Amino acid sequence: MNLRTGHRLLVPREHQRAADFQAFLRVVRSSYRGWHVAMLLDEDPSHTAKGSVRLADEFGFELLWLPKRAPQLNPMDTLWGQAKDVVSADKQYATLEEQVERFIAYLESQSPAWALKTAGVFSDDFWLGNVL
């Protein structure tokens, strides 16, 4: 999510492996070509894989590592939680693909302003407020 505009890039993948994260990096590059891109990441193995770090460097992306066990610092975690509550809680879908489609559709149907507000970006206490 772009913390200035609320624009989100969502790339559903079957797994969260290095190749999947690298596919996401390619989408980010395509969407934000010419921009300075700084990505907040946890230390998921797909993010820290040598190939992922190398590709991000090749694209000129700055990788900023969140502390371990601090999901509250990741603005996207709140959006994921909201979508899980609305789309997934106490619901069973015919297929996993249907659930993923509804999950992505829910997130994409929300406005950029909703995303920023839900992620806490507008809060006076937002931890990255001084850099935005």
mmCIF file of N, CA and C in Angstrom:
data_model
loop_
_atom_site.group_PDB
_atom_site.id
_atom_site.type_symbol
_atom_site.label_atom_id
_atom_site.label_comp_id
_atom_site.label_asym_id
_atom_site.label_seq_id
_atom_site.Cartn_x
_atom_site.Cartn_y
_atom_site.Cartn_z
ATOM 1 N N MET A 1 0.848 -1.173 0.000
ATOM 2 C CA MET A 1 0.000 0.000 0.000
ATOM 3 C C MET A 1 0.894 1.236 0.000
ATOM 4 N N ASN A 2 0.547 2.160 -0.861
ATOM 5 C CA ASN A 2 1.236 3.441 -0.879
ATOM 6 C C ASN A 2 0.688 4.249 0.296
ATOM 7 N N LEU A 3 1.544 4.589 1.251
ATOM 8 C CA LEU A 3 1.085 5.268 2.467
ATOM 9 C C LEU A 3 0.743 6.732 2.241
ATOM 10 N N ARG A 4 1.004 7.256 1.063
ATOM 11 C CA ARG A 4 0.595 8.630 0.753
ATOM 12 C C ARG A 4 -0.745 8.666 0.039
ATOM 13 N N THR A 5 -0.999 7.669 -0.821
ATOM 14 C CA THR A 5 -2.203 7.703 -1.650
ATOM 15 C C THR A 5 -3.256 6.670 -1.261
ATOM 16 N N GLY A 6 -2.852 5.612 -0.558
ATOM 17 C CA GLY A 6 -3.774 4.531 -0.233
ATOM 18 C C GLY A 6 -3.918 3.509 -1.354
ATOM 19 N N HIS A 7 -3.217 3.714 -2.456
ATOM 20 C CA HIS A 7 -3.268 2.752 -3.561
ATOM 21 C C HIS A 7 -2.677 1.425 -3.096
ATOM 22 N N ARG A 8 -3.365 0.345 -3.428
ATOM 23 C CA ARG A 8 -2.908 -0.976 -3.021
ATOM 24 C C ARG A 8 -2.669 -1.847 -4.237
ATOM 25 N N LEU A 9 -1.644 -2.651 -4.172
ATOM 26 C CA LEU A 9 -1.370 -3.667 -5.182
ATOM 27 C C LEU A 9 -1.576 -5.018 -4.524
ATOM 28 N N LEU A 10 -2.462 -5.813 -5.082
ATOM 29 C CA LEU A 10 -2.767 -7.127 -4.525
ATOM 30 C C LEU A 10 -2.512 -8.163 -5.603
ATOM 31 N N VAL A 11 -1.645 -9.092 -5.309
ATOM 32 C CA VAL A 11 -1.285 -10.122 -6.271
ATOM 33 C C VAL A 11 -1.509 -11.479 -5.612
ATOM 34 N N PRO A 12 -2.680 -12.069 -5.827
ATOM 35 C CA PRO A 12 -2.923 -13.373 -5.207
ATOM 36 C C PRO A 12 -2.027 -14.438 -5.828
ATOM 37 N N ARG A 13 -1.431 -15.220 -4.973
ATOM 38 C CA ARG A 13 -0.551 -16.305 -5.406
ATOM 39 C C ARG A 13 -0.886 -17.534 -4.574
ATOM 40 N N GLU A 14 -0.614 -18.686 -5.126
ATOM 41 C CA GLU A 14 -0.937 -19.922 -4.425
ATOM 42 C C GLU A 14 -0.076 -20.119 -3.180
ATOM 43 N N HIS A 15 1.158 -19.643 -3.247
ATOM 44 C CA HIS A 15 2.087 -19.801 -2.131
ATOM 45 C C HIS A 15 2.706 -18.447 -1.809
ATOM 46 N N GLN A 16 3.488 -18.405 -0.775
ATOM 47 C CA GLN A 16 4.271 -17.212 -0.455
ATOM 48 C C GLN A 16 5.729 -17.638 -0.410
ATOM 49 N N ARG A 17 6.219 -17.964 -1.571
ATOM 50 C CA ARG A 17 7.612 -18.369 -1.700
ATOM 51 C C ARG A 17 8.379 -17.231 -2.349
ATOM 52 N N ALA A 18 9.684 -17.391 -2.430
ATOM 53 C CA ALA A 18 10.521 -16.339 -3.003
ATOM 54 C C ALA A 18 10.072 -15.971 -4.409
ATOM 55 N N ALA A 19 9.755 -16.947 -5.238
ATOM 56 C CA ALA A 19 9.321 -16.659 -6.612
ATOM 57 C C ALA A 19 8.022 -15.851 -6.624
ATOM 58 N N ASP A 20 7.148 -16.112 -5.667
ATOM 59 C CA ASP A 20 5.886 -15.372 -5.582
ATOM 60 C C ASP A 20 6.140 -13.929 -5.165
ATOM 61 N N PHE A 21 7.018 -13.738 -4.199
ATOM 62 C CA PHE A 21 7.345 -12.381 -3.782
ATOM 63 C C PHE A 21 8.047 -11.634 -4.906
ATOM 64 N N GLN A 22 8.894 -12.322 -5.641
ATOM 65 C CA GLN A 22 9.581 -11.689 -6.758
ATOM 66 C C GLN A 22 8.592 -11.293 -7.855
ATOM 67 N N ALA A 23 7.543 -12.077 -8.051
ATOM 68 C CA ALA A 23 6.486 -11.696 -8.996
ATOM 69 C C ALA A 23 5.817 -10.403 -8.514
ATOM 70 N N PHE A 24 5.598 -10.306 -7.203
ATOM 71 C CA PHE A 24 5.022 -9.082 -6.642
ATOM 72 C C PHE A 24 5.953 -7.894 -6.869
ATOM 73 N N LEU A 25 7.259 -8.088 -6.669
ATOM 74 C CA LEU A 25 8.217 -7.003 -6.911
ATOM 75 C C LEU A 25 8.126 -6.508 -8.353
ATOM 76 N N ARG A 26 7.915 -7.411 -9.285
ATOM 77 C CA ARG A 26 7.778 -7.019 -10.696
ATOM 78 C C ARG A 26 6.520 -6.181 -10.920
ATOM 79 N N VAL A 27 5.440 -6.530 -10.229
ATOM 80 C CA VAL A 27 4.200 -5.746 -10.334
ATOM 81 C C VAL A 27 4.417 -4.352 -9.747
ATOM 82 N N VAL A 28 5.098 -4.284 -8.618
ATOM 83 C CA VAL A 28 5.394 -2.987 -7.999
ATOM 84 C C VAL A 28 6.233 -2.142 -8.955
ATOM 85 N N ARG A 29 7.239 -2.750 -9.528
ATOM 86 C CA ARG A 29 8.101 -2.011 -10.468
ATOM 87 C C ARG A 29 7.292 -1.489 -11.643
ATOM 88 N N SER A 30 6.426 -2.313 -12.187
ATOM 89 C CA SER A 30 5.603 -1.912 -13.322
ATOM 90 C C SER A 30 4.663 -0.763 -12.950
ATOM 91 N N SER A 31 4.113 -0.829 -11.759
ATOM 92 C CA SER A 31 3.143 0.182 -11.317
ATOM 93 C C SER A 31 3.787 1.479 -10.845
ATOM 94 N N TYR A 32 5.001 1.399 -10.329
ATOM 95 C CA TYR A 32 5.655 2.567 -9.742
ATOM 96 C C TYR A 32 6.989 2.892 -10.421
ATOM 97 N N ARG A 33 7.075 2.603 -11.699
ATOM 98 C CA ARG A 33 8.296 2.897 -12.450
ATOM 99 C C ARG A 33 8.603 4.391 -12.354
ATOM 100 N N GLY A 34 9.840 4.695 -12.000
ATOM 101 C CA GLY A 34 10.257 6.088 -11.876
ATOM 102 C C GLY A 34 10.060 6.676 -10.482
ATOM 103 N N TRP A 35 9.404 5.968 -9.604
ATOM 104 C CA TRP A 35 9.198 6.430 -8.234
ATOM 105 C C TRP A 35 10.297 5.861 -7.340
ATOM 106 N N HIS A 36 10.542 6.543 -6.240
ATOM 107 C CA HIS A 36 11.368 5.941 -5.192
ATOM 108 C C HIS A 36 10.455 4.999 -4.420
ATOM 109 N N VAL A 37 10.808 3.733 -4.368
ATOM 110 C CA VAL A 37 9.988 2.739 -3.672
ATOM 111 C C VAL A 37 10.733 2.263 -2.435
ATOM 112 N N ALA A 38 10.096 2.445 -1.288
ATOM 113 C CA ALA A 38 10.603 1.910 -0.025
ATOM 114 C C ALA A 38 9.527 0.961 0.489
ATOM 115 N N MET A 39 9.918 -0.266 0.739
ATOM 116 C CA MET A 39 8.957 -1.293 1.151
ATOM 117 C C MET A 39 9.197 -1.689 2.602
ATOM 118 N N LEU A 40 8.125 -1.665 3.395
ATOM 119 C CA LEU A 40 8.165 -2.172 4.768
ATOM 120 C C LEU A 40 7.899 -3.667 4.711
ATOM 121 N N LEU A 41 8.819 -4.450 5.221
ATOM 122 C CA LEU A 41 8.686 -5.898 5.131
ATOM 123 C C LEU A 41 8.993 -6.559 6.462
ATOM 124 N N ASP A 42 8.289 -7.673 6.694
ATOM 125 C CA ASP A 42 8.698 -8.508 7.813
ATOM 126 C C ASP A 42 9.772 -9.458 7.288
ATOM 127 N N GLU A 43 10.285 -10.292 8.134
ATOM 128 C CA GLU A 43 11.390 -11.154 7.721
ATOM 129 C C GLU A 43 10.911 -12.528 7.263
ATOM 130 N N ASP A 44 9.785 -12.538 6.551
ATOM 131 C CA ASP A 44 9.318 -13.770 5.933
ATOM 132 C C ASP A 44 10.432 -14.281 5.005
ATOM 133 N N PRO A 45 10.664 -15.588 4.978
ATOM 134 C CA PRO A 45 11.731 -16.114 4.126
ATOM 135 C C PRO A 45 11.624 -15.710 2.657
ATOM 136 N N SER A 46 10.414 -15.503 2.161
ATOM 137 C CA SER A 46 10.269 -15.068 0.761
ATOM 138 C C SER A 46 10.818 -13.660 0.560
ATOM 139 N N HIS A 47 10.750 -12.840 1.594
ATOM 140 C CA HIS A 47 11.266 -11.472 1.520
ATOM 141 C C HIS A 47 12.781 -11.441 1.654
ATOM 142 N N THR A 48 13.317 -12.287 2.518
ATOM 143 C CA THR A 48 14.750 -12.242 2.810
ATOM 144 C C THR A 48 15.578 -13.131 1.881
ATOM 145 N N ALA A 49 14.928 -13.896 1.014
ATOM 146 C CA ALA A 49 15.655 -14.767 0.090
ATOM 147 C C ALA A 49 16.640 -13.938 -0.732
ATOM 148 N N LYS A 50 17.804 -14.508 -0.973
ATOM 149 C CA LYS A 50 18.842 -13.779 -1.711
ATOM 150 C C LYS A 50 18.328 -13.271 -3.050
ATOM 151 N N GLY A 51 17.567 -14.086 -3.761
ATOM 152 C CA GLY A 51 17.031 -13.673 -5.061
ATOM 153 C C GLY A 51 16.068 -12.504 -4.941
ATOM 154 N N SER A 52 15.272 -12.485 -3.885
ATOM 155 C CA SER A 52 14.321 -11.386 -3.669
ATOM 156 C C SER A 52 15.058 -10.088 -3.359
ATOM 157 N N VAL A 53 16.028 -10.174 -2.464
ATOM 158 C CA VAL A 53 16.808 -8.990 -2.088
ATOM 159 C C VAL A 53 17.578 -8.469 -3.301
ATOM 160 N N ARG A 54 18.147 -9.375 -4.072
ATOM 161 C CA ARG A 54 18.901 -8.992 -5.270
ATOM 162 C C ARG A 54 17.990 -8.305 -6.300
ATOM 163 N N LEU A 55 16.789 -8.863 -6.515
ATOM 164 C CA LEU A 55 15.863 -8.268 -7.479
ATOM 165 C C LEU A 55 15.403 -6.892 -7.017
ATOM 166 N N ALA A 56 15.076 -6.753 -5.739
ATOM 167 C CA ALA A 56 14.676 -5.447 -5.202
ATOM 168 C C ALA A 56 15.801 -4.434 -5.395
ATOM 169 N N ASP A 57 17.031 -4.859 -5.165
ATOM 170 C CA ASP A 57 18.183 -3.981 -5.359
ATOM 171 C C ASP A 57 18.325 -3.602 -6.832
ATOM 172 N N GLU A 58 18.158 -4.573 -7.701
ATOM 173 C CA GLU A 58 18.231 -4.317 -9.154
ATOM 174 C C GLU A 58 17.191 -3.281 -9.576
ATOM 175 N N PHE A 59 16.010 -3.344 -8.974
ATOM 176 C CA PHE A 59 14.939 -2.399 -9.296
ATOM 177 C C PHE A 59 15.119 -1.060 -8.579
ATOM 178 N N GLY A 60 16.089 -0.971 -7.676
ATOM 179 C CA GLY A 60 16.322 0.256 -6.931
ATOM 180 C C GLY A 60 15.376 0.452 -5.765
ATOM 181 N N PHE A 61 14.753 -0.622 -5.290
ATOM 182 C CA PHE A 61 13.834 -0.532 -4.157
ATOM 183 C C PHE A 61 14.628 -0.511 -2.854
ATOM 184 N N GLU A 62 14.144 0.272 -1.927
ATOM 185 C CA GLU A 62 14.717 0.297 -0.584
ATOM 186 C C GLU A 62 13.880 -0.637 0.286
ATOM 187 N N LEU A 63 14.524 -1.594 0.916
ATOM 188 C CA LEU A 63 13.827 -2.536 1.783
ATOM 189 C C LEU A 63 14.039 -2.134 3.233
ATOM 190 N N LEU A 64 12.939 -1.926 3.935
ATOM 191 C CA LEU A 64 12.967 -1.522 5.342
ATOM 192 C C LEU A 64 12.380 -2.673 6.150
ATOM 193 N N TRP A 65 13.174 -3.188 7.067
ATOM 194 C CA TRP A 65 12.776 -4.387 7.804
ATOM 195 C C TRP A 65 12.092 -4.028 9.112
ATOM 196 N N LEU A 66 10.886 -4.549 9.283
ATOM 197 C CA LEU A 66 10.157 -4.378 10.533
ATOM 198 C C LEU A 66 10.763 -5.287 11.601
ATOM 199 N N PRO A 67 10.672 -4.875 12.859
ATOM 200 C CA PRO A 67 11.165 -5.748 13.929
ATOM 201 C C PRO A 67 10.354 -7.041 13.980
ATOM 202 N N LYS A 68 10.989 -8.097 14.458
ATOM 203 C CA LYS A 68 10.287 -9.376 14.616
ATOM 204 C C LYS A 68 9.138 -9.210 15.605
ATOM 205 N N ARG A 69 8.096 -9.937 15.335
ATOM 206 C CA ARG A 69 6.918 -9.993 16.205
ATOM 207 C C ARG A 69 6.321 -8.610 16.492
ATOM 208 N N ALA A 70 6.231 -7.801 15.447
ATOM 209 C CA ALA A 70 5.638 -6.470 15.609
ATOM 210 C C ALA A 70 4.639 -6.186 14.486
ATOM 211 N N PRO A 71 3.616 -7.046 14.330
ATOM 212 C CA PRO A 71 2.670 -6.840 13.234
ATOM 213 C C PRO A 71 1.908 -5.522 13.340
ATOM 214 N N GLN A 72 1.824 -4.967 14.546
ATOM 215 C CA GLN A 72 1.111 -3.701 14.721
ATOM 216 C C GLN A 72 1.803 -2.559 13.981
ATOM 217 N N LEU A 73 3.056 -2.742 13.601
ATOM 218 C CA LEU A 73 3.783 -1.706 12.864
ATOM 219 C C LEU A 73 3.553 -1.798 11.359
ATOM 220 N N ASN A 74 2.961 -2.887 10.908
ATOM 221 C CA ASN A 74 2.713 -3.083 9.479
ATOM 222 C C ASN A 74 1.318 -2.563 9.137
ATOM 223 N N PRO A 75 1.224 -1.448 8.406
ATOM 224 C CA PRO A 75 -0.089 -0.876 8.094
ATOM 225 C C PRO A 75 -1.021 -1.846 7.360
ATOM 226 N N MET A 76 -0.490 -2.756 6.573
ATOM 227 C CA MET A 76 -1.339 -3.691 5.839
ATOM 228 C C MET A 76 -1.974 -4.736 6.744
ATOM 229 N N ASP A 77 -1.377 -5.027 7.884
ATOM 230 C CA ASP A 77 -1.934 -6.055 8.761
ATOM 231 C C ASP A 77 -3.352 -5.718 9.216
ATOM 232 N N THR A 78 -3.625 -4.451 9.450
ATOM 233 C CA THR A 78 -4.967 -4.048 9.858
ATOM 234 C C THR A 78 -5.958 -4.282 8.722
ATOM 235 N N LEU A 79 -5.540 -4.002 7.488
ATOM 236 C CA LEU A 79 -6.420 -4.232 6.340
ATOM 237 C C LEU A 79 -6.704 -5.725 6.168
ATOM 238 N N TRP A 80 -5.670 -6.552 6.318
ATOM 239 C CA TRP A 80 -5.865 -7.998 6.218
ATOM 240 C C TRP A 80 -6.853 -8.463 7.288
ATOM 241 N N GLY A 81 -6.676 -7.974 8.508
ATOM 242 C CA GLY A 81 -7.567 -8.369 9.595
ATOM 243 C C GLY A 81 -9.008 -7.974 9.330
ATOM 244 N N GLN A 82 -9.197 -6.764 8.830
ATOM 245 C CA GLN A 82 -10.550 -6.292 8.494
ATOM 246 C C GLN A 82 -11.171 -7.198 7.438
ATOM 247 N N ALA A 83 -10.411 -7.490 6.392
ATOM 248 C CA ALA A 83 -10.937 -8.344 5.317
ATOM 249 C C ALA A 83 -11.230 -9.752 5.828
ATOM 250 N N LYS A 84 -10.379 -10.280 6.694
ATOM 251 C CA LYS A 84 -10.630 -11.608 7.259
ATOM 252 C C LYS A 84 -11.933 -11.605 8.050
ATOM 253 N N ASP A 85 -12.162 -10.558 8.850
ATOM 254 C CA ASP A 85 -13.389 -10.476 9.642
ATOM 255 C C ASP A 85 -14.632 -10.434 8.752
ATOM 256 N N VAL A 86 -14.581 -9.658 7.688
ATOM 257 C CA VAL A 86 -15.746 -9.476 6.821
ATOM 258 C C VAL A 86 -15.959 -10.670 5.892
ATOM 259 N N VAL A 87 -14.889 -11.160 5.303
ATOM 260 C CA VAL A 87 -15.005 -12.162 4.249
ATOM 261 C C VAL A 87 -14.889 -13.588 4.772
ATOM 262 N N SER A 88 -14.028 -13.804 5.730
ATOM 263 C CA SER A 88 -13.684 -15.179 6.095
ATOM 264 C C SER A 88 -14.260 -15.680 7.407
ATOM 265 N N ALA A 89 -14.519 -14.791 8.346
ATOM 266 C CA ALA A 89 -14.959 -15.230 9.675
ATOM 267 C C ALA A 89 -16.317 -15.927 9.592
ATOM 268 N N ASP A 90 -16.379 -17.112 10.140
ATOM 269 C CA ASP A 90 -17.619 -17.890 10.219
ATOM 270 C C ASP A 90 -18.266 -18.141 8.861
ATOM 271 N N LYS A 91 -17.457 -18.238 7.813
ATOM 272 C CA LYS A 91 -17.988 -18.516 6.479
ATOM 273 C C LYS A 91 -17.189 -19.658 5.871
ATOM 274 N N GLN A 92 -17.903 -20.468 5.120
ATOM 275 C CA GLN A 92 -17.226 -21.542 4.404
ATOM 276 C C GLN A 92 -17.583 -21.397 2.930
ATOM 277 N N TYR A 93 -16.564 -21.429 2.096
ATOM 278 C CA TYR A 93 -16.745 -21.267 0.663
ATOM 279 C C TYR A 93 -16.582 -22.615 -0.027
ATOM 280 N N ALA A 94 -17.170 -22.725 -1.213
ATOM 281 C CA ALA A 94 -17.090 -23.980 -1.969
ATOM 282 C C ALA A 94 -15.642 -24.321 -2.312
ATOM 283 N N THR A 95 -14.862 -23.279 -2.610
ATOM 284 C CA THR A 95 -13.454 -23.501 -2.955
ATOM 285 C C THR A 95 -12.594 -22.415 -2.335
ATOM 286 N N LEU A 96 -11.335 -22.724 -2.204
ATOM 287 C CA LEU A 96 -10.381 -21.724 -1.721
ATOM 288 C C LEU A 96 -10.287 -20.567 -2.713
ATOM 289 N N GLU A 97 -10.363 -20.860 -3.995
ATOM 290 C CA GLU A 97 -10.295 -19.825 -5.027
ATOM 291 C C GLU A 97 -11.424 -18.808 -4.863
ATOM 292 N N GLU A 98 -12.621 -19.290 -4.536
ATOM 293 C CA GLU A 98 -13.755 -18.385 -4.320
ATOM 294 C C GLU A 98 -13.484 -17.481 -3.120
ATOM 295 N N GLN A 99 -12.960 -18.045 -2.057
ATOM 296 C CA GLN A 99 -12.656 -17.238 -0.873
ATOM 297 C C GLN A 99 -11.605 -16.179 -1.201
ATOM 298 N N VAL A 100 -10.567 -16.564 -1.922
ATOM 299 C CA VAL A 100 -9.525 -15.610 -2.312
ATOM 300 C C VAL A 100 -10.120 -14.513 -3.186
ATOM 301 N N GLU A 101 -10.945 -14.882 -4.148
ATOM 302 C CA GLU A 101 -11.574 -13.885 -5.025
ATOM 303 C C GLU A 101 -12.398 -12.885 -4.221
ATOM 304 N N ARG A 102 -13.178 -13.368 -3.278
ATOM 305 C CA ARG A 102 -14.007 -12.473 -2.452
ATOM 306 C C ARG A 102 -13.141 -11.591 -1.542
ATOM 307 N N PHE A 103 -12.087 -12.173 -1.017
ATOM 308 C CA PHE A 103 -11.170 -11.428 -0.152
ATOM 309 C C PHE A 103 -10.544 -10.270 -0.932
ATOM 310 N N ILE A 104 -10.003 -10.564 -2.106
ATOM 311 C CA ILE A 104 -9.381 -9.539 -2.947
ATOM 312 C C ILE A 104 -10.431 -8.522 -3.400
ATOM 313 N N ALA A 105 -11.601 -8.993 -3.794
ATOM 314 C CA ALA A 105 -12.661 -8.082 -4.238
ATOM 315 C C ALA A 105 -13.058 -7.122 -3.115
ATOM 316 N N TYR A 106 -13.137 -7.626 -1.889
ATOM 317 C CA TYR A 106 -13.469 -6.760 -0.762
ATOM 318 C C TYR A 106 -12.418 -5.659 -0.607
ATOM 319 N N LEU A 107 -11.157 -6.049 -0.582
ATOM 320 C CA LEU A 107 -10.091 -5.055 -0.408
ATOM 321 C C LEU A 107 -10.067 -4.053 -1.566
ATOM 322 N N GLU A 108 -10.268 -4.529 -2.781
ATOM 323 C CA GLU A 108 -10.247 -3.630 -3.937
ATOM 324 C C GLU A 108 -11.466 -2.716 -3.988
ATOM 325 N N SER A 109 -12.560 -3.129 -3.364
ATOM 326 C CA SER A 109 -13.771 -2.306 -3.383
ATOM 327 C C SER A 109 -13.701 -1.134 -2.398
ATOM 328 N N GLN A 110 -12.745 -1.187 -1.494
ATOM 329 C CA GLN A 110 -12.611 -0.129 -0.487
ATOM 330 C C GLN A 110 -11.796 1.033 -1.057
ATOM 331 N N SER A 111 -12.165 2.223 -0.682
ATOM 332 C CA SER A 111 -11.507 3.427 -1.208
ATOM 333 C C SER A 111 -10.093 3.570 -0.643
ATOM 334 N N PRO A 112 -9.257 4.323 -1.347
ATOM 335 C CA PRO A 112 -7.930 4.620 -0.789
ATOM 336 C C PRO A 112 -8.011 5.299 0.581
ATOM 337 N N ALA A 113 -8.972 6.200 0.747
ATOM 338 C CA ALA A 113 -9.126 6.875 2.042
ATOM 339 C C ALA A 113 -9.468 5.863 3.140
ATOM 340 N N TRP A 114 -10.333 4.894 2.829
ATOM 341 C CA TRP A 114 -10.658 3.835 3.795
ATOM 342 C C TRP A 114 -9.397 3.084 4.187
ATOM 343 N N ALA A 115 -8.582 2.729 3.184
ATOM 344 C CA ALA A 115 -7.361 1.969 3.452
ATOM 345 C C ALA A 115 -6.432 2.742 4.381
ATOM 346 N N LEU A 116 -6.244 4.019 4.116
ATOM 347 C CA LEU A 116 -5.355 4.831 4.948
ATOM 348 C C LEU A 116 -5.905 4.975 6.363
ATOM 349 N N LYS A 117 -7.211 5.211 6.460
ATOM 350 C CA LYS A 117 -7.826 5.357 7.785
ATOM 351 C C LYS A 117 -7.746 4.046 8.568
ATOM 352 N N THR A 118 -8.101 2.941 7.918
ATOM 353 C CA THR A 118 -8.089 1.636 8.577
ATOM 354 C C THR A 118 -6.686 1.261 9.022
ATOM 355 N N ALA A 119 -5.693 1.610 8.220
ATOM 356 C CA ALA A 119 -4.299 1.295 8.548
ATOM 357 C C ALA A 119 -3.736 2.210 9.626
ATOM 358 N N GLY A 120 -4.475 3.243 10.011
ATOM 359 C CA GLY A 120 -4.027 4.140 11.071
ATOM 360 C C GLY A 120 -3.143 5.277 10.607
ATOM 361 N N VAL A 121 -3.032 5.461 9.293
ATOM 362 C CA VAL A 121 -2.133 6.485 8.754
ATOM 363 C C VAL A 121 -2.564 7.893 9.173
ATOM 364 N N PHE A 122 -3.858 8.123 9.328
ATOM 365 C CA PHE A 122 -4.342 9.455 9.693
ATOM 366 C C PHE A 122 -4.225 9.754 11.183
ATOM 367 N N SER A 123 -3.873 8.760 11.962
ATOM 368 C CA SER A 123 -3.758 8.935 13.408
ATOM 369 C C SER A 123 -2.577 9.851 13.742
ATOM 370 N N ASP A 124 -2.765 10.694 14.732
ATOM 371 C CA ASP A 124 -1.673 11.548 15.204
ATOM 372 C C ASP A 124 -0.513 10.720 15.743
ATOM 373 N N ASP A 125 -0.807 9.481 16.160
ATOM 374 C CA ASP A 125 0.208 8.613 16.746
ATOM 375 C C ASP A 125 0.819 7.634 15.747
ATOM 376 N N PHE A 126 0.478 7.778 14.447
ATOM 377 C CA PHE A 126 1.013 6.839 13.458
ATOM 378 C C PHE A 126 2.527 6.898 13.454
ATOM 379 N N TRP A 127 3.166 5.767 13.595
ATOM 380 C CA TRP A 127 4.605 5.723 13.822
ATOM 381 C C TRP A 127 5.419 6.220 12.654
ATOM 382 N N LEU A 128 4.862 6.302 11.460
ATOM 383 C CA LEU A 128 5.582 6.837 10.304
ATOM 384 C C LEU A 128 5.080 8.212 9.908
ATOM 385 N N GLY A 129 4.272 8.814 10.741
ATOM 386 C CA GLY A 129 3.680 10.101 10.427
ATOM 387 C C GLY A 129 4.684 11.194 10.092
ATOM 388 N N ASN A 130 5.826 11.170 10.730
ATOM 389 C CA ASN A 130 6.807 12.227 10.500
ATOM 390 C C ASN A 130 7.561 12.097 9.180
ATOM 391 N N VAL A 131 7.424 10.950 8.483
ATOM 392 C CA VAL A 131 8.101 10.793 7.190
ATOM 393 C C VAL A 131 7.132 10.889 6.016
ATOM 394 N N LEU A 132 5.851 10.979 6.300
ATOM 395 C CA LEU A 132 4.858 11.065 5.217
ATOM 396 C C LEU A 132 4.590 12.500 4.822
#
